Coordinates of C-alpha atoms and ligand atoms in Angstrom, one line a residue:
X1 CA -1.3 4.6 -23.0
X2 CA -1.6 8.2 -23.9
X3 CA 1.3 9.1 -26.1
X4 CA 2.8 12.5 -25.5
X5 CA 3.0 14.5 -28.7
X6 CA 6.7 15.2 -28.2
X7 CA 6.2 18.7 -26.8
X8 CA 5.7 19.9 -23.2
X9 CA 4.2 17.2 -20.9
X10 CA 1.0 18.3 -19.1
X11 CA 1.3 17.2 -15.5
X12 CA -1.5 17.1 -12.9
X13 CA -0.1 17.0 -9.3
X14 CA -2.3 15.5 -6.6
X15 CA -0.9 16.4 -3.1
X16 CA 1.2 19.3 -4.4
X17 CA 1.7 20.9 -0.9
X18 CA 3.3 17.8 0.6
X19 CA 6.9 16.7 0.6
X20 CA 6.7 14.8 -2.7
X21 CA 4.5 17.5 -4.2
X22 CA 7.0 20.2 -3.4
X23 CA 9.9 18.1 -4.7
X24 CA 7.9 17.5 -7.9
X25 CA 7.5 21.3 -8.3
X26 CA 11.3 21.6 -7.9
X27 CA 11.8 19.2 -10.8
X28 CA 9.2 21.3 -12.9
X29 CA 11.1 24.5 -11.9
X30 CA 14.4 23.0 -13.2
X31 CA 12.8 21.7 -16.4
X32 CA 10.1 24.3 -17.2
X33 CA 10.7 23.7 -20.9
X34 CA 9.5 20.1 -20.5
X35 CA 6.6 20.2 -18.1
X36 CA 3.5 22.3 -17.7
X37 CA 1.5 22.0 -14.5
X38 CA -2.3 21.7 -15.2
X39 CA -3.7 20.8 -11.8
X40 CA -2.5 21.3 -8.2
X41 CA -4.4 19.9 -5.1
X42 CA -4.1 20.0 -1.4
X43 CA -6.0 18.9 1.7
X44 CA -6.1 22.2 3.6
X45 CA -2.9 24.2 3.1
X46 CA -4.6 27.0 1.1
X47 CA -1.7 29.4 1.6
X48 CA 1.0 27.1 0.0
X49 CA -1.5 26.0 -2.7
X50 CA -2.1 29.6 -3.6
X51 CA 1.6 30.4 -3.7
X52 CA 2.2 27.4 -6.0
X53 CA -0.7 28.3 -8.2
X54 CA 0.7 31.9 -8.7
X55 CA 4.0 30.5 -9.7
X56 CA 2.9 27.6 -11.9
X57 CA -0.4 29.0 -13.3
X58 CA -2.3 25.7 -13.5
X59 CA -5.7 25.6 -15.1
X60 CA -7.3 24.4 -11.8
X61 CA -6.5 24.1 -8.1
X62 CA -8.5 22.0 -5.7
X63 CA -8.6 22.1 -2.0
X64 CA -10.3 19.2 -0.2
X65 CA -11.3 21.1 2.9
X66 CA -14.2 23.2 1.7
X67 CA -13.9 25.7 4.5
X68 CA -10.6 26.9 2.9
X69 CA -12.2 27.6 -0.5
X70 CA -12.8 31.3 0.2
X71 CA -9.3 31.9 1.5
X72 CA -7.9 30.2 -1.6
X73 CA -10.3 32.2 -3.9
X74 CA -9.3 35.5 -2.3
X75 CA -5.6 34.7 -2.6
X76 CA -6.0 33.9 -6.2
X77 CA -8.3 36.7 -7.2
X78 CA -7.0 38.2 -10.5
X79 CA -5.4 34.9 -11.5
X80 CA -6.9 32.9 -14.4
X81 CA -7.0 29.7 -12.2
X82 CA -10.2 27.8 -11.6
X83 CA -10.6 27.3 -7.8
X84 CA -12.5 24.1 -6.7
X85 CA -13.1 22.5 -3.4
X86 CA -14.1 19.2 -1.9
X87 CA -13.2 15.5 -2.1
X88 CA -15.5 15.0 -5.2
X89 CA -13.8 17.9 -7.0
X90 CA -10.4 16.2 -6.6
X91 CA -11.8 13.0 -8.0
X92 CA -13.5 14.9 -10.9
X93 CA -10.3 16.8 -11.8
X94 CA -8.4 13.6 -11.7
X95 CA -10.6 12.2 -14.5
X96 CA -9.6 15.0 -16.9
X97 CA -7.0 14.0 -19.5
X98 CA -3.3 14.9 -19.1
X99 CA 0.0 13.4 -20.0
X100 CA 1.0 12.4 -16.5
X101 CA -0.8 12.3 -13.1
X102 CA 1.6 12.6 -10.2
X103 CA -0.2 10.7 -7.3
X104 CA 1.2 12.2 -4.1
X105 CA -1.8 12.4 -1.8
X106 CA -1.0 10.5 1.4
X107 CA -3.0 7.4 2.3
X108 CA -6.1 5.8 1.1
X109 CA -7.7 9.1 0.0
X110 CA -5.4 8.9 -3.0
X111 CA -7.1 5.7 -4.3
X112 CA -10.2 7.1 -6.0
X113 CA -8.4 10.1 -7.7
X114 CA -5.7 7.7 -9.0
X115 CA -8.3 5.2 -10.3
X116 CA -10.1 8.0 -12.1
X117 CA -6.9 9.2 -13.7
X118 CA -6.2 5.6 -14.9
X119 CA -9.7 5.3 -16.3
X120 CA -9.1 8.6 -18.2
X121 CA -6.0 6.9 -19.7
X122 CA -3.5 9.1 -18.0
X123 CA -0.1 7.6 -17.2
X124 CA 0.6 7.7 -13.4
X125 CA 3.7 8.6 -11.5
X126 CA 2.9 6.8 -8.3
X127 CA 4.2 8.0 -4.9
X128 CA 1.0 7.1 -3.1
X129 CA 1.9 3.5 -2.2
X130 CA -1.2 3.1 0.0
X131 CA -3.2 2.9 -3.3
X132 CA -1.5 -0.4 -4.2
X133 CA -1.5 -1.7 -0.6
X134 CA -5.3 -1.0 -0.3
X135 CA -6.3 -2.1 -3.8
X136 CA -3.3 -3.3 -5.8
X137 CA -5.0 -6.1 -7.8
X138 CA -7.8 -3.7 -8.9
X139 CA -5.6 -0.8 -9.7
X140 CA -3.1 -2.8 -11.7
X141 CA -5.9 -4.6 -13.6
X142 CA -7.5 -1.3 -14.5
X143 CA -4.1 0.1 -15.7
X144 CA -3.5 -3.0 -17.9
X145 CA -7.0 -2.7 -19.3
X146 CA -6.5 1.0 -20.2
X147 CA -2.9 0.5 -21.4
X148 CA -1.8 3.0 -18.7
X149 CA 1.8 3.0 -17.5
X150 CA 2.3 3.1 -13.7
X151 CA 5.7 4.7 -13.1
X152 CA 7.0 4.2 -9.5
X153 CA 8.1 7.3 -7.6
X154 CA 9.2 5.5 -4.4
X155 CA 13.0 5.4 -4.6
X156 CA 13.2 1.6 -4.1
X157 CA 10.6 0.9 -6.8
X158 CA 12.2 3.4 -9.2
X159 CA 15.4 1.4 -8.6
X160 CA 13.7 -1.9 -9.3
X161 CA 12.1 -0.4 -12.4
X162 CA 15.6 0.6 -13.6
X163 CA 17.1 -2.9 -12.9
X164 CA 14.2 -5.1 -13.9
X165 CA 14.4 -6.4 -17.4
X166 CA 10.8 -7.4 -18.3
X167 CA 12.0 -9.5 -21.2
X168 CA 13.9 -11.6 -18.7
X169 CA 11.1 -11.8 -16.2
X170 CA 11.2 -15.6 -15.9
X171 CA 15.0 -15.4 -15.2
X172 CA 14.5 -13.1 -12.2
X173 CA 14.7 -15.0 -8.9
X174 CA 14.2 -12.3 -6.4
X175 CA 14.0 -8.6 -5.8
X176 CA 15.5 -6.9 -2.7
X177 CA 14.6 -3.5 -1.5
X178 CA 16.6 -1.6 1.1
X179 CA 15.6 0.2 4.3
X180 CA 17.6 2.8 6.2
X181 CA 16.3 1.1 9.4
X182 CA 14.7 4.3 10.6
X183 CA 15.5 6.2 13.8
X184 CA 15.1 3.1 16.1
X185 CA 17.3 0.7 14.2
X186 CA 19.8 0.5 17.2
X187 CA 17.2 0.7 19.9
X188 CA 16.3 -2.2 22.1
X189 CA 12.7 -3.6 22.3
X190 CA 12.3 -1.9 25.7
X191 CA 13.5 1.5 24.4
X192 CA 11.1 1.3 21.4
X193 CA 8.2 0.6 23.8
X194 CA 8.8 4.0 25.3
X195 CA 9.5 5.9 22.0
X196 CA 8.1 9.4 21.9
X197 CA 6.6 11.1 19.0
X198 CA 9.4 13.6 18.5
X199 CA 11.9 10.7 18.4
X200 CA 9.8 8.7 15.8
X201 CA 9.7 11.9 13.6
X202 CA 13.5 12.1 13.4
X203 CA 14.3 10.1 10.3
X204 CA 18.1 9.5 9.7
X205 CA 18.1 9.7 5.8
X206 CA 14.9 11.4 4.4
X207 CA 12.8 14.5 5.1
X208 CA 9.2 13.3 4.5
X209 CA 5.6 13.8 5.5
X210 CA 4.6 12.8 9.0
X211 CA 2.7 9.6 8.2
X212 CA 5.5 8.0 6.1
X213 CA 8.1 9.2 8.7
X214 CA 6.2 7.2 11.4
X215 CA 5.8 4.3 9.0
X216 CA 9.6 4.4 8.5
X217 CA 10.2 4.3 12.2
X218 CA 8.0 1.2 12.7
X219 CA 9.3 -0.4 9.4
X220 CA 5.7 -0.6 8.3
X221 CA 6.8 1.6 5.4
X222 CA 9.1 -1.3 4.2
X223 CA 6.2 -3.7 4.5
X224 CA 4.0 -1.4 2.5
X225 CA 6.8 -1.2 -0.1
X226 CA 7.1 -5.0 -0.4
X227 CA 3.3 -5.1 -1.1
X228 CA 3.7 -2.2 -3.6
X229 CA 6.6 -4.1 -5.3
X230 CA 4.5 -7.3 -5.5
X231 CA 1.8 -5.4 -7.5
X232 CA 4.1 -3.2 -9.6
X233 CA 6.3 -6.0 -10.8
X234 CA 3.9 -8.9 -10.6
X235 CA 6.0 -10.9 -8.2
X236 CA 5.2 -13.6 -5.7
X237 CA 5.7 -12.8 -2.0
X238 CA 8.6 -15.3 -1.7
X239 CA 10.4 -13.4 -4.5
X240 CA 10.6 -10.2 -2.3
X241 CA 12.7 -9.3 0.6
X242 CA 14.0 -6.2 2.5
X243 CA 17.5 -5.6 3.9
X244 CA 18.6 -2.8 6.2
X245 CA 21.2 -0.6 4.5
X246 CA 22.0 2.4 6.7
X247 CA 23.7 4.5 4.1
X248 CA 20.6 4.5 1.8
X249 CA 22.8 4.5 -1.3
X250 CA 21.7 1.2 -2.9
X251 CA 17.9 1.5 -3.3
X252 CA 17.0 -2.0 -4.7
X253 CA 18.6 -5.1 -6.2
X254 CA 17.3 -7.5 -8.8
X255 CA 18.7 -11.0 -8.6
X256 CA 18.9 -13.0 -11.9
X257 CA 19.1 -16.8 -12.3
X258 CA 22.7 -16.7 -13.4
X259 CA 23.8 -15.2 -10.1
X260 CA 24.0 -11.6 -11.5
X261 CA 22.6 -9.0 -9.1
X262 CA 21.8 -5.6 -10.7
X263 CA 21.4 -2.7 -8.3
X264 CA 20.7 1.0 -8.6
X265 CA 22.8 3.4 -6.5
X266 CA 22.4 7.1 -5.8
X267 CA 22.6 9.6 -3.0
X268 CA 19.2 9.8 -1.2
X269 CA 17.2 12.6 -2.9
X270 CA 13.6 12.1 -3.9
X271 CA 14.0 14.5 -6.8
X272 CA 15.8 11.7 -8.7
X273 CA 13.0 9.1 -8.7
X274 CA 10.4 11.9 -9.3
X275 CA 12.4 13.2 -12.3
X276 CA 12.9 9.6 -13.6
X277 CA 9.1 8.9 -13.5
X278 CA 8.3 12.3 -15.0
X279 CA 10.7 12.2 -17.9
X280 CA 10.5 8.4 -18.6
X281 CA 11.6 7.0 -21.0
X282 CA 14.2 9.7 -21.0
X283 CA 16.7 10.7 -18.3
X284 CA 17.0 14.3 -17.2
X285 CA 19.4 16.2 -14.9
X286 CA 18.5 16.5 -11.2
X287 CA 20.1 18.4 -8.3
X288 CA 21.0 15.0 -6.7
X289 CA 24.7 15.2 -5.8
X290 CA 27.0 12.8 -7.7
X291 CA 27.9 9.6 -5.9
X292 CA 31.5 9.5 -4.6
X293 CA 32.2 5.9 -3.7
X294 CA 35.6 6.5 -2.2
X295 CA 34.2 9.2 0.1
X296 CA 31.4 6.8 1.0
X297 CA 34.0 4.2 1.9
X298 CA 31.7 1.4 2.8
X299 CA 28.2 0.0 2.7
X300 CA 26.6 -2.2 5.3
X301 CA 23.7 -4.6 5.2
X302 CA 21.7 -6.3 8.0
X303 CA 18.6 -8.4 8.3
X304 CA 15.6 -6.4 9.7
X305 CA 14.5 -7.5 13.1
X306 CA 10.9 -8.7 13.1
X307 CA 10.7 -8.9 16.8
X308 CA 11.6 -5.3 17.4
X309 CA 9.6 -4.2 14.3
X310 CA 6.4 -6.3 14.3
X311 CA 4.8 -4.0 11.6
X312 CA 7.1 -5.5 9.0
X313 CA 6.2 -9.0 9.9
X314 CA 2.5 -8.1 9.9
X315 CA 2.8 -6.6 6.4
X316 CA 4.6 -9.6 5.0
X317 CA 1.9 -11.9 6.5
X318 CA -0.9 -9.8 5.0
X319 CA 0.9 -9.9 1.6
X320 CA 1.1 -13.7 1.8
X321 CA -2.6 -14.0 2.8
X322 CA -3.8 -11.7 0.1
X323 CA -7.4 -10.7 -0.5
X324 CA -8.6 -7.9 1.8
X325 CA -5.7 -8.5 4.3
X326 CA -3.6 -5.7 2.9
X327 CA -6.6 -3.4 2.8
X328 CA -7.2 -4.1 6.5
X329 CA -3.5 -3.7 7.3
X330 CA -3.4 -0.3 5.5
X331 CA -6.5 1.1 7.0
X332 CA -5.6 -0.1 10.5
X333 CA -2.1 1.4 10.2
X334 CA -3.5 4.7 8.9
X335 CA -5.9 5.0 11.8
X336 CA -3.3 4.0 14.4
X337 CA -0.6 6.3 13.0
X338 CA -3.0 9.2 13.0
X339 CA -3.8 8.5 16.7
X340 CA -0.1 8.2 17.5
X341 CA 0.5 11.6 15.8
X342 CA -2.2 13.0 18.1
X343 CA -0.5 11.3 21.1
X344 CA -3.6 9.2 21.8
X345 CA -1.7 5.9 21.7
X346 CA 1.9 4.7 22.2
X347 CA 4.3 3.8 19.4
X348 CA 3.9 0.0 20.1
X349 CA 0.1 0.3 20.1
X350 CA 0.4 0.8 16.3
X351 CA 1.4 -2.9 15.6
X352 CA -1.0 -4.0 18.3
X353 CA -3.9 -2.3 16.6
X354 CA -2.9 -3.6 13.2
X355 CA -2.6 -7.1 14.5
X356 CA -6.0 -6.9 16.2
X357 CA -7.7 -5.7 13.0
X358 CA -6.1 -8.5 11.0
X359 CA -7.4 -11.0 13.5
X360 CA -10.9 -9.5 13.9
X361 CA -11.9 -8.4 10.4
X362 CA -13.2 -11.2 8.3
X363 CA -11.0 -12.3 5.4
X364 CA -12.4 -12.0 1.9
X365 CA -11.0 -12.1 -1.6
X366 CA -12.1 -8.4 -2.0
X367 CA -11.2 -7.7 -5.6
X368 CA -14.0 -5.2 -6.4
X369 CA -14.1 -1.6 -5.3
X370 CA -17.3 -1.8 -3.1
X371 CA -15.8 -4.7 -1.0
X372 CA -12.5 -2.9 -0.7
X373 CA -14.2 0.3 0.5
X374 CA -16.3 -1.9 3.0
X375 CA -13.1 -3.6 4.4
X376 CA -11.4 -0.2 4.7
X377 CA -14.4 1.4 6.5
X378 CA -15.0 -1.6 8.8
X379 CA -11.3 -1.6 9.8
X380 CA -11.2 2.1 10.5
X381 CA -14.3 1.8 12.8
X382 CA -12.8 -1.1 14.7
X383 CA -9.5 0.6 15.2
X384 CA -11.2 3.9 16.2
X385 CA -13.1 1.9 18.8
X386 CA -10.0 0.2 20.1
X387 CA -8.3 3.6 20.3
X388 CA -11.2 5.1 22.3
X389 CA -11.0 2.2 24.8
X390 CA -7.2 2.6 25.1
Ligands
NAP401 N1 8.0 12.0 1.3 C1 8.7 11.1 0.7 O1 10.0 11.2 0.6 C2 8.1 9.9 0.1 C3 8.9 8.9 -0.5 C4 8.2 7.8 -1.2 C5 6.9 7.7 -1.2 N2 6.1 8.7 -0.6 C6 4.7 8.5 -0.6 O2 4.1 9.7 -1.2 C7 2.8 10.0 -0.6 C8 2.9 11.4 -0.1 O3 3.9 11.5 1.0 P1 4.4 12.9 1.5 O4 5.6 12.6 2.4 O5 4.6 13.9 0.4 O6 3.2 13.3 2.4 P2 2.8 14.8 3.0 O7 4.0 15.6 3.0 O8 2.0 14.5 4.2 O9 1.8 15.3 1.8 C9 0.6 14.8 1.6 C10 -0.2 15.6 0.5 O10 -1.5 15.1 0.4 C11 -2.5 16.1 0.8 N3 -3.5 15.4 1.5 C12 -3.5 14.8 2.7 N4 -4.6 14.3 3.0 C13 -5.5 14.4 2.0 C14 -6.8 14.1 1.7 N5 -7.6 13.4 2.6 N6 -7.3 14.4 0.5 C15 -6.6 15.1 -0.4 N7 -5.3 15.4 -0.2 C16 -4.8 15.1 1.0 C17 -1.7 17.1 1.6 O11 -2.3 18.3 1.6 P3 -2.0 19.4 2.9 O12 -0.6 19.8 2.7 O13 -3.0 20.5 2.6 O14 -2.2 18.6 4.1 C18 -0.4 17.1 0.9 O15 -0.5 17.8 -0.3 C19 2.6 9.0 0.5 O16 1.8 7.9 0.1 C20 4.0 8.4 0.8 O17 4.0 7.1 1.3 C21 6.7 9.7 0.0

């Protein structure tokens, strides 16, 4: 693990124009004496990327969409910021040394930059859960080999990280992560069948990017998080479960063999887990409002319904099967969610496409990168074909 020299932490932010990226920059703004941004990247939002670069003065900015390079260059003329473009440029910049890489690209495109950052020995603050769902064994093995710390940014995993005593690992029975239940938690199966895009995009607790908001509505997000937790904390599938907790105050609970259950509580605000990962092993102030238990009054817990939310069941089954099943699950879900966002398929077509991919793509142990990339590609082609026939 790279050890910070005690001064300002150099942070490279991948996906800086997204919901997590912008919240990360809020944390940097509040603690500008602690953090220096060295890299900012985006997919295509050149305008916001330029605005961020002017404020934070990183050494480099990278935009994936090469047709936006000129606009970015023009907006940053006169600034001493290197302007780069293209997918390979994002991967190359990720391989440069820094104290912390904040991985907040959405989806599987986050995998290769994160792997490069790990290979460079950079500690990772990981928001991009799809990286672990797609290639968790490979990523965690590489991190162990390089002595790199993977610090979870997902609020549930940040909570587990705070409650999980690694020295008592054999005394841990189970880990529970919580779910808000999403916008359809009180809807019947028939209502969910007819769910419209605008309804799926209305999350009750969190403001997030569009893909994760749809994943939250289908509860696929909770399934992806169970798989993420399995890899981050080296747990067996039977040691993990999810519970619906509407208030989103308890984020996770760790159950010990003596009956003690240690939980982390906080008002829902992503700046808290981001700040925790960025400052670790220290704690720093965040704008997260203090928790007032009396005002909160009560907390409720319910079992998630696998019948109304088949994506959660499919994710658990894929986690149990292992090998390339979670790579297939992730790729199929990304393609199906993207089609739903374009109104090409219905909400319940998402689990149907994921299930079809899990049934049709051949299972393999898929530990190495070329096989993982093959499974990902094959799945996307299959789901695109299913969508075109729809
Ligand atoms: N939002 C949350 O509260 C939250 C909580 C926990 C975990 N996460 C996880 O954090 C990750 C980011 O979520 P988000 O909500 O911040 O997503 P988002 O708002 O959609 O932002 C995604 C970021 O990635 C960039 N990007 C998209 N596709 C890319 C590609 N192919 N190559 C390079 N960059 C690309 C986007 O650039 P443009 O802006 O140019 O499109 C943007 O900067 C996801 O994996 C999500 O599951 C999010």
